[in-house]
Amino acid sequence: MRRLVFSVIHSVSITVLALGVSSVLCGCKHRENSGSPILSQARESDRDSTVEGAELDRRLTDTYLRHDSTALADLVAPDYYGTGEGFEWDFAALQREFPKIHLSELHLERQRVKRLAPHLVLVNDFVTMREIYGDQDISGRYWSSDIWVQRNGRWLLLVEQEVPLK
């Protein structure tokens, strides 16, 4: 009797497992290929984030190229944090150091934009730039990462990191 019960339980377990695995596999495949509204909205949101992030990045680059401290103050969050090789700045330090920054050329090699949360966007760039900081030529290739936050309907630069590529 115990052997029969064990055999039935074993058969039922294998059947349930097989059905569960096939449902998961078929369900995933079906969802990937389906035109479900939820997936369409997610894809649309990803496209919107990419466009939005690229536009924010372009506005920041234009601000540096035009050397526009007023536009910079409008783009940067009060709790800004920036870091790179040899510097770590808050908003006040960025404003103080901005007059020393002279970006004359920037070529975007590659960009990746990712929405981290509904009001948070990450922009990663590989760039080649021509820049003088103070009296030092810091031109070259860089990887930069910016985190933008949306507050009161405005996008603000919250975190910025630059890493020279050698």
Short mmCIF file of C-alpha atoms in Angstrom, two decimals:
data_model
loop_
_atom_site.label_atom_id
_atom_site.label_comp_id
_atom_site.label_asym_id
_atom_site.label_seq_id
_atom_site.Cartn_x
_atom_site.Cartn_y
_atom_site.Cartn_z
CA MET A 1 0.00 0.00 0.00
CA ARG A 2 2.78 2.46 0.91
CA ARG A 3 4.49 1.61 -2.35
CA LEU A 4 1.30 2.39 -4.32
CA VAL A 5 0.79 5.73 -2.51
CA PHE A 6 4.44 6.64 -3.10
CA SER A 7 4.12 5.70 -6.79
CA VAL A 8 0.96 7.82 -7.21
CA ILE A 9 2.52 10.78 -5.40
CA HIS A 10 5.67 10.41 -7.48
CA SER A 11 3.66 10.31 -10.75
CA VAL A 12 1.56 13.32 -9.73
CA SER A 13 4.70 15.25 -8.70
CA ILE A 14 6.41 14.57 -12.03
CA THR A 15 3.26 15.53 -13.95
CA VAL A 16 2.85 18.78 -11.98
CA LEU A 17 6.55 19.57 -12.41
CA ALA A 18 6.40 18.90 -16.16
CA LEU A 19 3.27 21.02 -16.54
CA GLY A 20 4.80 23.80 -14.45
CA VAL A 21 8.05 23.84 -16.42
CA SER A 22 6.26 23.76 -19.77
CA SER A 23 3.88 26.52 -18.63
CA VAL A 24 6.78 28.69 -17.54
CA LEU A 25 8.76 28.04 -20.71
CA CYS A 26 5.79 28.44 -23.03
CA GLY A 27 4.49 31.38 -21.03
CA CYS A 28 7.79 33.23 -21.26
CA LYS A 29 8.08 32.53 -24.96
CA HIS A 30 4.50 33.59 -25.52
CA ARG A 31 4.96 36.84 -23.58
CA GLU A 32 8.14 37.72 -25.46
CA ASN A 33 6.41 37.30 -28.81
CA SER A 34 3.09 38.78 -27.81
CA GLY A 35 1.99 42.32 -28.41
CA SER A 36 0.70 42.70 -24.87
CA PRO A 37 -0.08 46.26 -23.82
CA ILE A 38 2.13 45.98 -20.75
CA LEU A 39 5.20 44.96 -22.79
CA SER A 40 4.45 47.60 -25.42
CA GLN A 41 4.29 50.24 -22.70
CA ALA A 42 7.58 48.99 -21.23
CA ARG A 43 9.29 49.14 -24.64
CA GLU A 44 7.82 52.63 -25.24
CA SER A 45 9.03 53.73 -21.80
CA ASP A 46 12.54 52.44 -22.60
CA ARG A 47 12.53 54.40 -25.88
CA ASP A 48 11.26 57.51 -24.07
CA SER A 49 13.99 57.13 -21.44
CA THR A 50 16.66 56.83 -24.11
CA VAL A 51 15.47 59.94 -25.91
CA GLU A 52 15.04 61.82 -22.64
CA GLY A 53 18.47 60.80 -21.31
CA ALA A 54 20.18 61.68 -24.58
CA GLU A 55 18.50 65.11 -24.57
CA LEU A 56 19.56 65.78 -20.96
CA ASP A 57 23.12 64.77 -21.83
CA ARG A 58 23.11 67.05 -24.89
CA ARG A 59 21.83 69.99 -22.81
CA LEU A 60 24.60 69.45 -20.25
CA THR A 61 27.26 69.24 -22.98
CA ASP A 62 25.93 72.42 -24.62
CA THR A 63 26.07 74.17 -21.24
CA TYR A 64 29.75 73.27 -20.86
CA LEU A 65 30.55 74.16 -24.50
CA ARG A 66 28.87 77.57 -24.14
CA HIS A 67 30.44 78.02 -20.70
CA ASP A 68 27.02 79.04 -19.37
CA SER A 69 27.06 79.10 -15.56
CA THR A 70 23.40 80.20 -15.34
CA ALA A 71 22.24 77.22 -17.44
CA LEU A 72 24.45 74.94 -15.35
CA ALA A 73 22.83 76.15 -12.12
CA ASP A 74 19.40 75.40 -13.65
CA LEU A 75 20.44 71.86 -14.64
CA VAL A 76 22.17 70.75 -11.43
CA ALA A 77 20.43 69.53 -8.26
CA PRO A 78 21.27 71.33 -4.99
CA ASP A 79 22.42 67.96 -3.55
CA TYR A 80 24.67 67.27 -6.57
CA TYR A 81 27.71 65.04 -6.14
CA GLY A 82 30.46 64.88 -8.77
CA THR A 83 33.63 62.84 -8.76
CA GLY A 84 36.52 61.97 -11.02
CA GLU A 85 40.27 61.64 -11.05
CA GLY A 86 41.52 64.20 -8.53
CA PHE A 87 38.19 65.81 -7.63
CA GLU A 88 35.10 65.32 -5.51
CA TRP A 89 32.60 68.17 -5.69
CA ASP A 90 29.27 69.20 -4.29
CA PHE A 91 27.07 71.86 -5.93
CA ALA A 92 28.99 74.78 -4.37
CA ALA A 93 32.36 73.37 -5.50
CA LEU A 94 31.04 72.82 -9.05
CA GLN A 95 29.89 76.44 -9.22
CA ARG A 96 33.24 77.62 -7.84
CA GLU A 97 35.29 75.47 -10.26
CA PHE A 98 33.09 75.97 -13.34
CA PRO A 99 34.93 79.11 -14.55
CA LYS A 100 38.13 77.00 -14.83
CA ILE A 101 36.44 74.45 -17.13
CA HIS A 102 36.88 75.20 -20.84
CA LEU A 103 35.38 72.42 -22.96
CA SER A 104 35.89 73.25 -26.63
CA GLU A 105 35.01 69.97 -28.33
CA LEU A 106 33.24 66.73 -27.44
CA HIS A 107 32.67 63.69 -29.63
CA LEU A 108 30.20 61.11 -28.33
CA GLU A 109 31.47 57.62 -29.20
CA ARG A 110 28.85 55.51 -27.44
CA GLN A 111 25.94 56.16 -25.13
CA ARG A 112 23.75 53.93 -22.98
CA VAL A 113 20.66 55.27 -21.23
CA LYS A 114 18.73 53.31 -18.61
CA ARG A 115 15.71 54.30 -16.54
CA LEU A 116 16.48 53.25 -12.97
CA ALA A 117 13.11 54.31 -11.55
CA PRO A 118 10.18 56.42 -12.76
CA HIS A 119 12.00 59.67 -11.90
CA LEU A 120 15.62 58.49 -12.20
CA VAL A 121 17.69 58.09 -15.40
CA LEU A 122 21.27 56.86 -15.82
CA VAL A 123 23.33 58.06 -18.81
CA ASN A 124 26.69 56.39 -19.54
CA ASP A 125 28.93 57.86 -22.25
CA PHE A 126 32.24 57.10 -23.89
CA VAL A 127 33.55 60.41 -25.25
CA THR A 128 36.62 62.04 -26.71
CA MET A 129 36.93 65.64 -25.64
CA ARG A 130 39.16 68.66 -25.83
CA GLU A 131 39.19 70.48 -22.50
CA ILE A 132 41.35 72.80 -20.46
CA TYR A 133 40.85 72.86 -16.69
CA GLY A 134 42.61 75.84 -15.17
CA ASP A 135 45.93 75.81 -16.98
CA GLN A 136 46.00 72.03 -17.51
CA ASP A 137 45.07 70.27 -20.76
CA ILE A 138 42.91 67.29 -19.73
CA SER A 139 41.83 66.36 -23.26
CA GLY A 140 41.36 62.69 -24.09
CA ARG A 141 38.95 59.78 -23.94
CA TYR A 142 36.62 59.50 -20.97
CA TRP A 143 33.86 57.35 -19.62
CA SER A 144 31.23 59.41 -17.88
CA SER A 145 28.17 58.45 -15.93
CA ASP A 146 25.37 60.83 -14.99
CA ILE A 147 22.31 60.20 -12.85
CA TRP A 148 19.39 62.53 -13.48
CA VAL A 149 16.46 62.92 -11.08
CA GLN A 150 13.10 64.45 -11.86
CA ARG A 151 11.82 66.80 -9.16
CA ASN A 152 8.79 69.06 -9.43
CA GLY A 153 8.58 68.28 -13.15
CA ARG A 154 12.23 69.27 -13.84
CA TRP A 155 15.15 66.99 -14.62
CA LEU A 156 18.27 67.76 -12.56
CA LEU A 157 21.78 66.33 -12.62
CA LEU A 158 22.21 64.54 -9.30
CA VAL A 159 25.42 62.51 -9.69
CA GLU A 160 28.25 62.86 -12.20
CA GLN A 161 31.38 60.75 -12.56
CA GLU A 162 34.24 61.06 -15.06
CA VAL A 163 36.95 58.47 -15.58
CA PRO A 164 39.83 59.06 -18.00
CA LEU A 165 40.50 56.09 -20.30
CA LYS A 166 44.17 55.45 -20.86
#
